Structures are given as C-alpha cells and as structure tokens.
Amino acid sequence: MRVLVIAEHSQETCFSATDHAVTAAKQLTSDVDILIAGEGCKKAAERAATLEGVTQVLLADHGCYQHQFAESLSKLILTLAPEYDYFIAAATQFGKNLMPRVAALLNVAQLSDVVAIESADIFVRPLYAGNALEQVQLLDAKKVLTIRATAFSATNHGITPAPIKQIDTQIDWNKTRFIRQTLSPCERPDLTTARIIVSGGRGLQSQENFQLVERLADILGAAVGASRAAVDAGFAPNDYQVGQTGKVVAPQLYIAVGISGAIQHIAGMKDSKVIVAINQDPDATIFSYADYGLVGDLFEILPKLITALQNQ
Amino acid sequence: MKVLVAVKRVIDPYVRVRVAEDGTGVITKNAKMAMNPFDEIALEQAIRLKEAGLVSEIILVSIGEHAGQETLRKGLAMGADRAIHVETDATFQPIQIAHILKQIADEEKPMLALLGKQTIDGDHNQTGQMLAALLDWPQATFISELTLTATTATACREIDGGLETIEVDLPAVVTADLRLNEPRYASLPSIMKAKSKPLVTRSLSEFPAAQIEHIKVLAVSAPAERKPGVRVDSVEALMDKLKNEAQVI
Ligand SMILES: Cc1cc2nc3c(=O)[nH]c(=O)nc-3n(C[C@H](O)[C@H](O)[C@H](O)COP(=O)(O)OP(=O)(O)OC[C@H]3O[C@@H](n4cnc5c(N)ncnc54)[C@H](O)[C@@H]3O)c2cc1C
Ligand SMILES: Nc1ncnc2c1ncn2[C@@H]1O[C@H](COP(=O)(O)O)[C@@H](O)[C@H]1O
C-alpha cells in the first residue's frame, strides 16, 4: 500500500497542514510519499523531506504549476496515480479545491474532512456541521481523502531528510489565469495550529472595536478568529472565519467574545480543549459549550482582562 | 448564454439536527426543509447575470426525493426559467451527482454551471470541482465576487490566507461562497407565475454513470458532548481558573 500526500506550500516553505496529513497517511501504511508541485519550490520540498517517516518527496517544479491550479495539479496527480492506493491532503481550501478534481479524474468517491481512520477502508467523517458522525466504508480501489488537521497530530520534522525525486511531467492548462492575491498579514500564529485563539463576533460592533480582540490575542500570543457575522460586517478578513464554512480549529484555549454560538460557528471550534465565552446575554448558546462563562459587557471585561494579563 | 444552477433540498440550516437512535442517520421526519443556502446564493447570482443581460436562460437541476420539486418551484419563483428534477430516494455521493450534472451539461451546453460550494447536510464541498473535472472545464471555487463577459469569468475566491482573483475561460464551473450576495425573496406574483414554468422529471435510469456504488455507510452516531462548564463572576475569577485549574495561560 502506498500513499501520496499532496503538500500545501508557498514555494518557500511547506505549511503545517501537510504535517497533519502525513500523520494520517502513516496510520495507513509506512510507505508515504509527498508531492510538491509549484514553481521555484525546492525549499518547500526540502522542508517536506524532513518530515519523519516519509519515503520520498516528489518535486514537480515548473512554471505550469506556479499558481497551483487544481486543473493542472489534478492531471499531474493522475499521471502518478498508478503507483498509489491513497491520495491525501489536509481539508484546507487548497485541499478542498484540488482533491475532488483528483477523485473525479479517477472516477472514485472522495471523503472530506476525515477525522478518524479505522482500517484500510473504513473512515469517520462529520456531517451536518458536526452534529453527526458517519462511519463509512470506501468501496473504490483508489481512495481519495481530505483529513481534518485538528483530528491528527503533526508529524515532527527530523534531521535525516528523505530523498527528493524530480518529476518532469508538464501539464498545459491555459483556461485559468491568475490575476492577483490579497493575503492577510500573518504576524500572528496561524489559526489552524495556534495554541490559543481569541475570536470576536458581532458583539464587537465595529472594525475599530475589533482591535480589542486583537490586543487580547497579542498579549496571549494567540491567533485571531471571527464569526461569520463579524466577517460579513467587515470587522475582520474572510480567512479569520471559524465554523462550518470557515476554518475548523481546536486550540488549547478558545476565547469567544460577543459570539452567540450559532451551530455553524460551534462546528468550527467545539473540539477546542478549553472554551471561554464572554457575552452579555446569560442565555446565549455559546455558554452551553463553554468551560468558563463570563456574563457581562465585553467593553468592560476585555480592557480589564488585558490589564490583568499585562500585570501578571 | 445558458446557465445551469444545481440546487439541493436540505434540512433548514437553523434546525437542530438529531441523530436517530438506531444509528442509521439523522431524523428528517417533519424537519423543516430549505434550499441549500449556498445554492440559493448561486441561483441569485445567475438571476443577477440575467438581469444584467449577460445570461439568456437559467436551468435549475435538482437530484433527490419527490419533494425536491418544492425547492425547484421556489427557484423558479426566484427567477429561474425551467427546471429538471432527477427523482430518486437514494442518497448519492458527490461523484454520482457530478456524473448526472455532467450528462445534463452535455445535453444543454450551458456556458456556466453555478453550484453552491457545499451542501450543509453532507458538508462535502466536492460536486462543483468534480463536475469541472468530468467536463474538463476550468473551475472557480468558493467565490465571493463574479464578473462575466461573453467568453470569460473573473472571480474572487476565498482561500486559506485571504483572497485570490482568477480569470477562467467559459464554459466554466463556479461555486458560490456565502459572501457572494444576499438572495432575494420570491414575491407572491412570481410564486404564482412559477407554477406554470416548465419542470421536467427524469428517471435515474437515464444516468448510467451515476449508478456505481462507491461507499457504504456503516453507522451514523452523535458526537461526544462536552462536559458542562461553570460560570465565573469576574475577570479575576476567570484568570484564576485559566491559570490554576485549566493551566492554559
Ligand atoms: C450555511 C451557513 C453557514 C454558516 N457558516 C458560518 C461559519 O462558518 N461561521 C460562523 O461563525 N457563522 C456561520 N454562519 C452564520 C451563523 O448562523 C450565525 O449567523 C453567526 O455565527 C452569528 O455570528 P455572531 O455570533 O457574531 O452574531 P450574533 O448571533 O448576532 O451574536 C452576537 C452576540 O454578541 C453578544 N453581545 C452583543 N453586544 C455585547 C457586549 N457589549 N458585550 C458582550 N456580548 C455582547 C450578543 O449577546 C450576542 O450573543 C453560517 C450560516 C449559514 C446559514
Ligand atoms: N442532490 C443534488 N442536487 C442538485 N445539486 C446538488 C446536489 N447535491 C449537491 N449539489 C450541488 O453541489 C454543490 C456542492 O455539494 P456537495 O459537494 O455535496 O457539498 C451544492 O451546493 C449543489 O449546488
């Protein structure tokens, strides 16, 4: 049995989502390869090669993969497919964009957001915003999965790197063209791997007030998250959204400020180890998920909390 | 140009879903149903393109139980021109849905297929990408902005670190994210008018590629519940708990 993990990278480095995908892959077999496809992505490949227990890294470094479009990557993966039984990526926007395309070219099903691997063909995944878990058997010979990073620990990076093999296949695809990217500044920890997250909701009322959440996060060395309502209202960028349709997170500590606790938000954070809710409405749903609930006006509580943390 | 919009009937997003005790699935009996929210957004976008004179006809497709016709009627009332219902009581995987949509796209030759980015029951987020692969069309997924010309679509996509704008040649598959637009309500006159718009029912047997079984559901269970928490009455008490009890700060 062989697994191909599709790495997520910025050409310069390989993102931690891949470290989690490798852990899932190693639960299936010890024969795990990683594919890095991009342009000028040798550094990312070198980083991936240090992941412990990886057999080899396949490096497809060519201009045709510069923007990592699903259209060309899926065709590249199809050329490699005869060698592999499983194709795994993390369930990020990148993985969700790509893996269904791979599965369709193979004419097989794909499982999204796998949270447990029970055997070679039995997997568990959430449905209905995490209100149900389904245990399914995949009948297809080739199995395509995206895994939920929070359900699998990260594989460590070691010192002896795996060999890197060049792949020369080029895929011509000119029907998709890159125009621009607007990336959020990333001076804070990444939401999906942060140890602490402070999230703000509609209760913050404005983008200006949302800085209270950011200040609290910075004191704690935390990432910043947001509810959909806060993103829609323009308090925070789209990639901060936590929930059924945003990011799924499971930090050691999740502090929800001015968030009511709609099921779609809960879906993205309920596996956090410790949940704190700060809300002025004592009946807010978020309190039923919180380990520690503090009822009150966030505009009084946050400044006090910030001062208390600064003084400790 | 013609546009295909795929819509699914799902349990209303604000209903609290419960798992059946026998482990076979969730309780759908008497549950309030709705058009999948993302599909409603996809349809709204198609209607706006038609209003802008860029689209000539909007064809709705839904695959599922008989009652899915209600969802199609709602879509017709919002502004779609005609509907195709592929009736089945079976639950399909995205790959099967994609095969059905592909066959309909081959017949209808739309320049654009607009889908939701995900169904809120299965939470797969796959069908649009699979359809694009089967048709060998470009894809613009998870989009929050769309502009169209006769030959191209420019879309702003919600990606992991922010936003990405791409241009794709038509025909293409586009999947809608929540921030693309706010869907309209159908007016009473348009609901009446929708009753006479064409809705054809097609049998599943017309779609052989969709009949391959890919997965077997072994059990459906409820997730573990969180232990009930406590209320604290001050910032000091909260700090104390986080430091000494939970030891997370
Ligand atoms: C298909 C679909 C997908 C969705 N996906 C997501 C998703 O991924 N993520 C997500 O978050 N949502 C999602 N939603 C939206 C979700 O249903 C809720 O609308 C949203 O989470 C509400 O955000 P909120 O809690 O910030 O706002 P609200 O529900 O308006 O809550 C604001 C809270 O702030 C409190 N508050 C106000 N002022 C103060 C104050 N001064 N001090 C303290 N507390 C205060 C209020 O008591 C209230 O509880 C989705 C919805 C749909 C239909
Ligand atoms: N049964 C169905 N009938 C029509 N369209 C569907 C169906 N299932 C999924 N779709 C479309 O595919 C999109 C993505 O669904 P999914 O891949 O299941 O998350 C949905 O938002 C719909 O646009």
XYZ file of C-alpha atoms and ligand atoms in Angstrom:
637
model
C 0.000 0.000 0.000
C 1.331 3.420 -0.913
C 0.076 6.866 -0.050
C 0.669 10.108 -1.882
C 0.246 13.166 0.331
C -0.304 16.371 -1.604
C 1.632 19.111 0.155
C 0.425 22.598 0.688
C 3.154 25.150 0.335
C 4.095 28.700 -0.551
C 7.081 27.623 -2.766
C 9.315 28.869 0.073
C 8.038 26.584 2.783
C 5.735 23.657 3.361
C 2.725 24.521 5.545
C 1.960 22.682 8.758
C -1.346 21.357 7.359
C 0.829 18.856 5.493
C 2.462 17.673 8.748
C -1.001 16.586 9.910
C -1.852 14.924 6.591
C 1.356 12.883 6.861
C 0.291 11.624 10.307
C -2.991 10.412 8.828
C -1.127 8.764 5.955
C 1.208 6.943 8.355
C -1.802 5.395 10.076
C -2.479 3.568 6.797
C 0.993 2.461 5.752
C 4.659 3.182 6.216
C 5.098 3.928 2.522
C 4.292 7.630 2.337
C 5.421 9.947 -0.467
C 4.809 13.672 -0.615
C 4.147 15.642 -3.771
C 5.273 19.250 -4.012
C 4.100 20.899 -7.207
C 4.845 24.531 -7.861
C 7.439 26.816 -9.346
C 10.669 27.589 -7.526
C 9.522 25.334 -4.691
C 12.748 23.470 -3.963
C 12.857 24.938 -0.455
C 9.369 23.681 0.292
C 10.426 20.221 -0.899
C 13.491 20.299 1.357
C 11.265 21.201 4.277
C 8.803 18.395 3.466
C 11.690 15.925 3.162
C 12.494 16.361 6.853
C 9.075 15.064 7.930
C 9.735 11.906 9.903
C 8.854 8.621 8.244
C 8.412 9.961 4.724
C 9.767 7.653 1.994
C 10.411 10.253 -0.683
C 9.383 13.693 -1.874
C 8.292 14.128 -5.475
C 9.155 17.577 -6.736
C 7.348 18.928 -9.785
C 8.965 22.312 -10.187
C 7.780 24.080 -13.304
C 6.110 27.289 -14.469
C 2.944 25.361 -15.343
C 2.381 24.738 -11.609
C 3.197 28.284 -10.492
C -0.281 29.070 -9.166
C -1.025 25.503 -8.096
C -4.301 25.422 -10.004
C -6.416 22.349 -9.342
C -6.839 21.893 -13.101
C -3.146 21.190 -13.750
C -2.303 19.599 -10.395
C -5.098 17.047 -10.706
C -3.830 15.974 -14.131
C -0.295 15.705 -12.800
C -1.521 13.527 -9.930
C -3.418 11.360 -12.418
C -0.124 10.576 -14.175
C 1.315 9.411 -10.832
C -1.840 7.555 -9.809
C -0.963 4.014 -10.982
C 1.704 3.876 -8.251
C -0.559 4.801 -5.339
C -3.564 3.480 -3.425
C -4.361 6.588 -1.362
C -4.271 10.304 -2.096
C -4.424 12.522 0.955
C -4.420 16.256 1.579
C -5.486 18.401 4.511
C -9.058 19.735 4.338
C -7.977 23.323 3.771
C -9.347 25.497 0.968
C -6.371 24.242 -1.071
C -7.167 20.584 -0.420
C -10.887 21.069 -0.930
C -10.280 22.785 -4.248
C -7.985 20.059 -5.531
C -8.905 16.625 -4.205
C -12.448 16.311 -5.621
C -10.947 17.039 -9.013
C -8.429 14.223 -8.499
C -11.184 11.844 -7.393
C -13.358 12.670 -10.404
C -10.497 12.024 -12.829
C -10.070 8.622 -11.148
C -13.863 8.179 -11.170
C -13.929 7.424 -7.457
C -15.610 8.969 -4.434
C -13.758 11.343 -2.146
C -14.166 11.628 1.603
C -13.969 15.144 3.025
C -12.793 16.126 6.500
C -11.913 12.628 7.699
C -11.497 12.676 11.496
C -10.605 9.018 12.104
C -9.071 6.178 10.125
C -10.424 2.883 11.464
C -8.985 0.463 8.930
C -7.667 0.394 5.371
C -11.131 1.224 4.031
C -13.228 2.445 6.976
C -13.238 6.102 7.894
C -15.186 8.517 10.095
C -16.268 11.985 8.979
C -18.626 14.661 10.296
C -21.940 15.620 8.680
C -24.488 18.368 9.404
C -21.923 20.815 10.779
C -20.570 18.161 13.108
C -23.960 17.258 14.592
C -23.439 13.723 13.347
C -20.505 11.467 12.596
C -20.681 8.941 9.808
C -18.639 5.765 9.659
C -18.191 4.780 6.040
C -16.537 2.070 4.040
C -14.916 3.224 0.815
C -15.516 0.656 -1.906
C -13.279 2.196 -4.574
C -9.813 0.705 -5.058
C -8.167 4.115 -5.123
C -9.059 6.213 -2.120
C -9.021 9.984 -2.062
C -9.327 11.760 1.290
C -9.037 15.157 2.828
C -8.288 14.978 6.524
C -9.267 17.410 9.242
C -5.946 18.678 10.576
C -7.250 19.090 14.126
C -8.018 15.358 14.346
C -4.454 14.225 13.587
C -1.356 15.412 15.411
C 1.507 16.956 13.439
C 4.376 14.741 12.308
C 7.700 16.039 13.584
C 10.492 17.269 11.395
C 13.677 15.227 11.910
C 17.247 15.653 10.750
C 17.742 12.950 8.109
C 15.848 14.121 5.046
C 14.076 11.767 2.668
C 15.301 11.722 -0.945
C 13.787 14.243 -3.354
C 12.851 12.957 -6.802
C 12.306 15.342 -9.719
C 9.152 14.901 -11.754
C 9.426 16.322 -15.268
C 5.815 15.943 -16.368
C 4.369 19.210 -17.628
C 0.677 19.893 -17.891
C -0.513 22.593 -20.236
C -3.567 24.400 -18.998
C -4.285 27.942 -20.113
C -8.007 28.227 -19.415
C -7.364 29.535 -15.890
C -5.321 32.652 -15.315
C -4.031 34.182 -12.121
C -4.867 37.844 -11.600
C -3.947 38.665 -8.008
C -3.827 37.541 -4.405
C -4.589 39.612 -1.336
C -3.189 37.803 1.660
C -3.884 38.808 5.240
C -0.768 39.880 7.105
C 0.448 36.908 9.109
C 2.408 38.284 12.041
C 0.155 36.256 14.368
C 0.143 32.466 14.729
C -1.786 30.505 12.132
C -5.409 29.933 13.180
C -5.421 26.230 12.443
C -2.344 25.455 14.543
C -2.449 28.192 17.216
C -2.351 27.141 20.864
C -4.695 29.967 21.831
C -7.360 31.713 19.753
C -9.359 34.810 20.601
C -12.438 35.149 18.373
C -14.741 38.110 18.061
C -18.337 38.309 16.878
C -20.992 40.819 16.012
C -20.931 41.982 19.631
C -17.744 43.922 18.842
C -19.885 46.342 16.770
C -17.138 47.821 14.575
C -13.782 47.176 12.976
C -12.266 49.680 15.374
C -13.621 47.882 18.426
C -12.440 44.587 16.969
C -8.923 45.755 17.855
C -9.802 44.872 21.447
C -9.884 41.240 20.375
C -6.594 41.669 18.547
C -4.941 43.301 21.569
C -6.066 40.499 23.840
C -4.768 37.991 21.292
C -1.384 39.689 21.049
C -0.873 39.632 24.807
C -1.642 35.926 24.829
C 0.429 35.218 21.715
C -2.813 33.985 20.210
C -4.356 33.830 16.750
C -7.440 35.900 15.953
C -10.665 34.341 14.760
C -14.098 35.707 13.928
C -17.683 34.680 13.485
C -19.299 34.948 10.097
C -21.291 37.962 11.263
C -18.065 39.771 12.181
C -16.516 38.950 8.796
C -19.639 39.907 6.855
C -19.738 43.226 8.700
C -16.124 43.884 7.708
C -14.648 43.753 11.234
C -12.220 41.006 10.182
C -10.933 39.457 6.925
C -12.611 36.365 5.456
C -9.801 33.979 6.337
C -10.422 34.625 10.049
C -13.833 32.940 9.887
C -14.237 29.933 12.151
C -17.062 27.485 11.545
C -18.853 25.055 9.291
C -17.874 27.040 6.234
C -14.734 28.659 7.585
C -11.803 27.141 9.423
C -12.036 24.283 11.883
C -9.837 24.873 14.899
C -9.038 23.013 18.105
C -6.648 25.064 20.216
C -5.829 24.529 23.881
C -7.805 27.679 24.657
C -10.587 29.329 22.618
C -11.971 32.631 23.874
C -15.255 33.610 22.198
C -16.111 37.275 22.655
C -19.503 38.660 21.639
C -20.372 35.473 19.748
C -23.824 33.944 20.250
C -22.884 30.346 19.446
C -24.818 29.520 16.276
C -24.434 25.875 15.332
C -22.405 26.855 12.268
C -19.865 28.615 14.473
C -19.806 25.849 17.092
C -19.000 23.391 14.269
C -15.639 25.054 13.851
C -14.455 25.273 17.466
C -16.219 22.755 19.686
C -13.218 20.440 19.805
C -11.096 23.117 21.500
C -9.699 21.886 24.801
C -10.865 24.800 26.939
C -13.579 27.210 25.798
C -14.218 30.597 27.379
C -17.302 32.631 26.488
C -17.742 36.308 27.170
C -21.237 37.505 26.362
C -23.743 39.879 27.933
C -26.680 37.577 27.239
C -26.827 34.917 30.003
C -28.923 32.704 27.709
C -26.530 32.782 24.747
C -25.998 29.281 23.301
C -22.238 29.686 23.470
C -22.432 29.205 27.248
C -23.596 25.600 26.794
C -20.246 24.846 25.147
C -18.063 26.960 27.423
C -15.931 25.559 30.237
C -15.832 29.036 31.716
C -18.572 31.551 31.025
C -18.402 35.201 31.976
C -21.647 37.128 31.588
C -21.197 40.834 31.048
C -20.381 43.713 28.752
C -17.320 42.874 26.697
C -16.376 46.560 26.564
C -15.840 46.428 30.327
C -14.456 42.907 30.521
C -11.859 42.987 27.726
C -9.945 46.069 28.940
C -9.864 44.579 32.460
C -8.638 41.253 31.137
C -5.983 42.957 29.015
C -4.726 44.931 32.030
C -4.760 41.873 34.280
C -2.705 39.889 31.771
C -0.275 42.768 31.293
C 0.278 42.996 35.035
C 0.986 39.363 35.652
C -25.814 32.263 -22.770
C -27.393 29.446 -20.831
C -26.564 28.849 -17.182
C -27.063 25.662 -15.223
C -27.706 26.009 -11.485
C -27.662 22.922 -9.233
C -29.812 23.094 -6.123
C -30.374 20.611 -3.335
C -33.139 20.337 -0.791
C -31.689 20.046 2.704
C -32.766 20.367 6.318
C -33.104 24.066 7.137
C -29.777 25.445 8.458
C -31.374 26.679 11.680
C -32.931 23.340 12.642
C -31.084 21.461 15.344
C -30.302 18.126 13.746
C -30.569 14.953 15.809
C -29.121 11.530 15.158
C -31.555 8.598 15.046
C -31.026 6.127 17.864
C -30.711 3.139 15.572
C -27.571 4.625 14.046
C -28.930 4.791 10.511
C -28.866 8.535 10.035
C -30.380 11.775 11.240
C -34.037 12.336 11.952
C -35.523 14.038 8.901
C -39.183 13.289 9.545
C -41.164 16.523 9.923
C -37.954 18.564 9.823
C -38.252 21.977 8.181
C -36.594 21.825 4.770
C -34.947 24.543 2.684
C -32.923 25.156 -0.422
C -29.257 24.618 0.464
C -28.127 28.173 1.397
C -25.127 28.152 -0.944
C -27.323 27.058 -3.849
C -29.704 29.894 -3.167
C -26.730 32.239 -3.468
C -25.618 30.541 -6.711
C -29.108 30.975 -8.109
C -29.314 34.608 -7.013
C -26.063 35.251 -8.895
C -27.464 33.646 -12.036
C -30.570 35.817 -11.782
C -28.460 38.956 -11.406
C -26.459 37.982 -14.504
C -29.709 37.526 -16.383
C -30.987 40.880 -15.200
C -27.721 42.417 -16.419
C -28.407 40.971 -19.864
C -25.446 38.552 -19.794
C -27.494 35.385 -19.420
C -30.453 34.303 -21.520
C -31.750 31.244 -19.710
C -31.383 29.739 -16.224
C -31.902 25.994 -15.934
C -32.248 24.512 -12.472
C -31.296 20.923 -11.716
C -32.026 19.000 -8.559
C -31.435 15.369 -7.762
C -33.344 13.793 -4.918
C -36.681 12.809 -3.463
C -40.030 13.833 -4.941
C -40.415 16.771 -2.544
C -37.364 18.353 -4.166
C -39.860 19.760 -6.645
C -40.894 22.266 -3.989
C -37.323 23.523 -3.918
C -37.312 23.771 -7.701
C -40.605 25.712 -7.641
C -39.050 28.099 -5.178
C -36.095 28.554 -7.519
C -38.435 29.171 -10.437
C -40.259 31.748 -8.337
C -36.962 33.479 -7.572
C -36.317 33.814 -11.305
C -35.063 30.618 -12.974
C -36.657 29.752 -16.334
C -37.107 25.997 -16.190
C -36.217 23.042 -14.009
C -35.063 19.448 -14.318
C -35.735 17.052 -11.479
C -33.951 13.720 -11.349
C -36.071 11.815 -8.919
C -34.584 9.265 -6.531
C -34.895 8.311 -2.888
C -31.286 7.144 -2.785
C -28.581 9.239 -1.150
C -25.861 9.974 -3.619
C -22.202 10.748 -3.293
C -20.904 13.921 -4.967
C -19.214 11.835 -7.695
C -22.613 10.429 -8.665
C -24.283 13.849 -8.593
C -21.415 15.196 -10.696
C -21.976 12.476 -13.312
C -25.654 13.360 -13.570
C -24.883 17.064 -13.857
C -22.231 16.324 -16.472
C -24.683 14.429 -18.620
C -27.200 17.261 -18.359
C -24.466 19.785 -19.192
C -23.541 17.725 -22.275
C -27.172 17.887 -23.402
C -27.906 21.506 -22.536
C -24.498 23.012 -23.357
C -24.520 25.838 -20.798
C -21.585 28.279 -20.738
C -21.621 28.362 -16.960
C -22.526 25.904 -14.231
C -23.197 27.650 -10.938
C -23.221 25.499 -7.807
C -23.069 26.071 -4.102
C -19.664 25.458 -2.570
C -21.111 22.855 -0.236
C -24.264 21.158 0.911
C -24.962 21.737 4.583
C -26.127 18.168 5.167
C -23.222 16.210 3.686
C -20.702 19.065 4.060
C -18.706 17.520 1.212
C -17.639 20.550 -0.806
C -16.872 18.386 -3.847
C -19.545 18.375 -6.541
C -18.539 21.541 -8.426
C -14.887 20.531 -8.612
C -15.849 17.025 -9.754
C -18.212 18.349 -12.398
C -15.466 20.625 -13.704
C -13.070 17.677 -13.895
C -15.558 15.454 -15.732
C -16.240 18.220 -18.263
C -12.565 19.266 -18.410
C -13.702 22.834 -17.681
C -11.872 25.365 -15.517
C -13.206 25.915 -12.008
C -13.585 28.968 -9.805
C -14.479 27.724 -6.336
C -15.576 29.423 -3.081
C -16.166 32.725 -4.797
C -17.286 35.999 -3.246
C -17.290 38.110 -6.446
C -18.040 37.328 -10.070
C -17.896 39.331 -13.282
C -18.766 37.841 -16.621
C -18.045 38.570 -20.282
C -19.221 36.522 -23.255
C -16.066 34.388 -23.105
C -14.599 34.699 -19.606
C -15.466 34.861 -15.918
C -13.399 36.736 -13.352
C -13.882 35.550 -9.800
C -12.589 36.436 -6.375
C -12.022 33.257 -4.355
C -11.873 32.877 -0.572
C -8.612 30.994 0.019
C -6.699 29.892 3.119
C -4.717 33.086 3.628
C -7.086 35.666 2.164
C -8.431 36.265 -1.328
C -7.406 35.239 -4.832
C -8.704 36.623 -8.115
C -8.585 34.421 -11.196
C -9.941 34.588 -14.725
C -11.314 31.473 -16.404
C -12.415 30.805 -19.959
C -16.029 29.815 -20.463
C -17.541 27.311 -20.226
C -16.624 27.011 -16.568
C -17.860 25.773 -13.208
C -18.271 28.324 -10.443
C -19.105 27.545 -6.796
C -20.630 30.183 -4.545
C -19.480 31.128 -1.057
C -21.671 32.966 1.460
C -20.455 36.468 0.779
C -21.240 36.438 -2.962
C -24.658 38.048 -2.474
C -27.856 38.162 -0.410
C -30.536 36.057 -2.091
C -33.904 37.691 -2.739
C -37.306 36.590 -1.547
C -39.754 35.478 -4.196
C -42.769 37.798 -4.492
C -46.286 36.416 -4.368
C -46.965 37.090 -8.077
C -43.736 35.357 -9.044
C -44.669 32.351 -6.900
C -47.938 32.140 -8.824
C -46.149 32.550 -12.146
C -43.624 29.842 -11.246
C -46.404 27.255 -11.154
C -46.630 27.361 -14.918
C -42.904 27.344 -15.657
C -41.628 24.061 -17.152
C -40.429 21.394 -14.707
C -39.494 18.031 -16.160
C -38.914 14.898 -14.149
C -36.303 12.476 -15.345
C -35.669 8.963 -14.237
C -32.431 7.939 -12.641
C -32.121 5.078 -15.124
C -31.246 7.638 -17.793
C -27.949 8.256 -15.980
C -25.907 5.043 -16.002
C -22.629 6.641 -14.852
C -24.306 7.659 -11.598
C -25.243 4.122 -10.614
C -21.883 2.832 -9.438
C -21.804 2.349 -5.677
C -18.768 3.989 -4.091
C -19.350 3.936 -0.374
C -21.281 2.060 2.234
C -22.476 3.935 5.315
C -21.892 1.636 8.277
C -23.208 3.818 11.101
C -24.184 7.364 11.965
C -23.614 8.497 15.538
C -23.870 11.623 17.629
C -20.579 13.303 18.582
C -19.424 13.207 22.192
C -20.967 16.011 24.238
C -18.846 18.490 26.097
C -18.838 18.362 29.871
C -20.947 21.191 31.301
C -18.864 24.199 32.304
C -19.124 26.768 35.053
C -19.900 30.481 35.230
C -17.328 32.786 36.724
C -18.316 36.168 38.108
C -15.279 38.320 37.451
C -12.163 38.772 35.346
C -10.089 37.789 38.400
C -12.001 34.536 38.823
C -11.588 33.781 35.125
C -7.833 34.436 35.288
C -7.577 32.166 38.312
C -9.395 29.309 36.553
C -7.359 29.609 33.386
C -4.092 29.701 35.302
C -4.635 27.235 38.087
C -7.420 24.874 37.035
C -7.125 24.628 33.261
C -3.468 25.704 33.198
C -3.726 27.128 29.722
C -2.242 30.593 30.322
C -24.967 27.978 5.542
C -24.452 28.789 6.681
C -23.119 28.691 7.029
C -22.606 29.452 8.075
N -21.290 29.317 8.406
C -20.800 30.006 9.470
C -19.435 29.862 9.888
O -18.650 29.150 9.285
N -19.022 30.552 10.987
C -19.856 31.382 11.695
O -19.413 31.964 12.675
N -21.130 31.519 11.304
C -21.624 30.884 10.217
N -22.918 31.073 9.832
C -23.698 32.146 10.493
C -24.306 31.740 11.821
O -25.545 31.111 11.606
C -24.525 32.990 12.700
O -25.327 33.911 11.992
C -23.241 33.701 13.114
O -22.310 32.767 13.629
C -23.548 34.753 14.156
O -22.387 35.473 14.498
P -22.282 36.182 15.920
O -22.390 35.173 16.977
O -21.043 37.022 15.864
O -23.510 37.205 15.884
P -24.840 37.202 16.738
O -25.557 35.924 16.627
O -25.549 38.452 16.363
O -24.323 37.307 18.235
C -23.718 38.432 18.787
C -23.569 38.161 20.268
O -22.859 39.221 20.865
C -23.414 39.468 22.153
N -23.107 40.847 22.517
C -23.549 41.986 21.899
N -23.037 43.058 22.496
C -22.266 42.629 23.523
C -21.492 43.279 24.517
N -21.391 44.610 24.576
N -20.844 42.521 25.421
C -20.930 41.156 25.382
N -21.650 40.495 24.451
C -22.313 41.217 23.537
C -24.887 39.198 21.991
O -25.474 38.864 23.243
C -24.903 38.028 21.021
O -24.935 36.792 21.681
C -23.449 30.330 8.787
C -24.794 30.405 8.434
C -25.300 29.660 7.397
C -26.745 29.764 7.037
N -28.682 16.289 -4.945
C -28.246 17.410 -5.548
N -28.997 18.008 -6.494
C -28.570 19.132 -7.119
N -27.412 19.734 -6.831
C -26.624 19.195 -5.891
C -26.995 18.009 -5.204
N -26.018 17.712 -4.324
C -25.074 18.677 -4.457
N -25.436 19.570 -5.392
C -24.703 20.780 -5.817
O -23.338 20.632 -5.482
C -22.952 21.617 -4.520
C -21.900 21.075 -3.596
O -22.415 19.977 -2.880
P -21.522 18.961 -2.017
O -20.373 18.568 -2.892
O -22.443 17.843 -1.695
O -21.087 19.717 -0.799
C -24.249 22.032 -3.874
O -24.142 23.293 -3.274
C -25.200 21.999 -5.053
O -25.045 23.143 -5.884
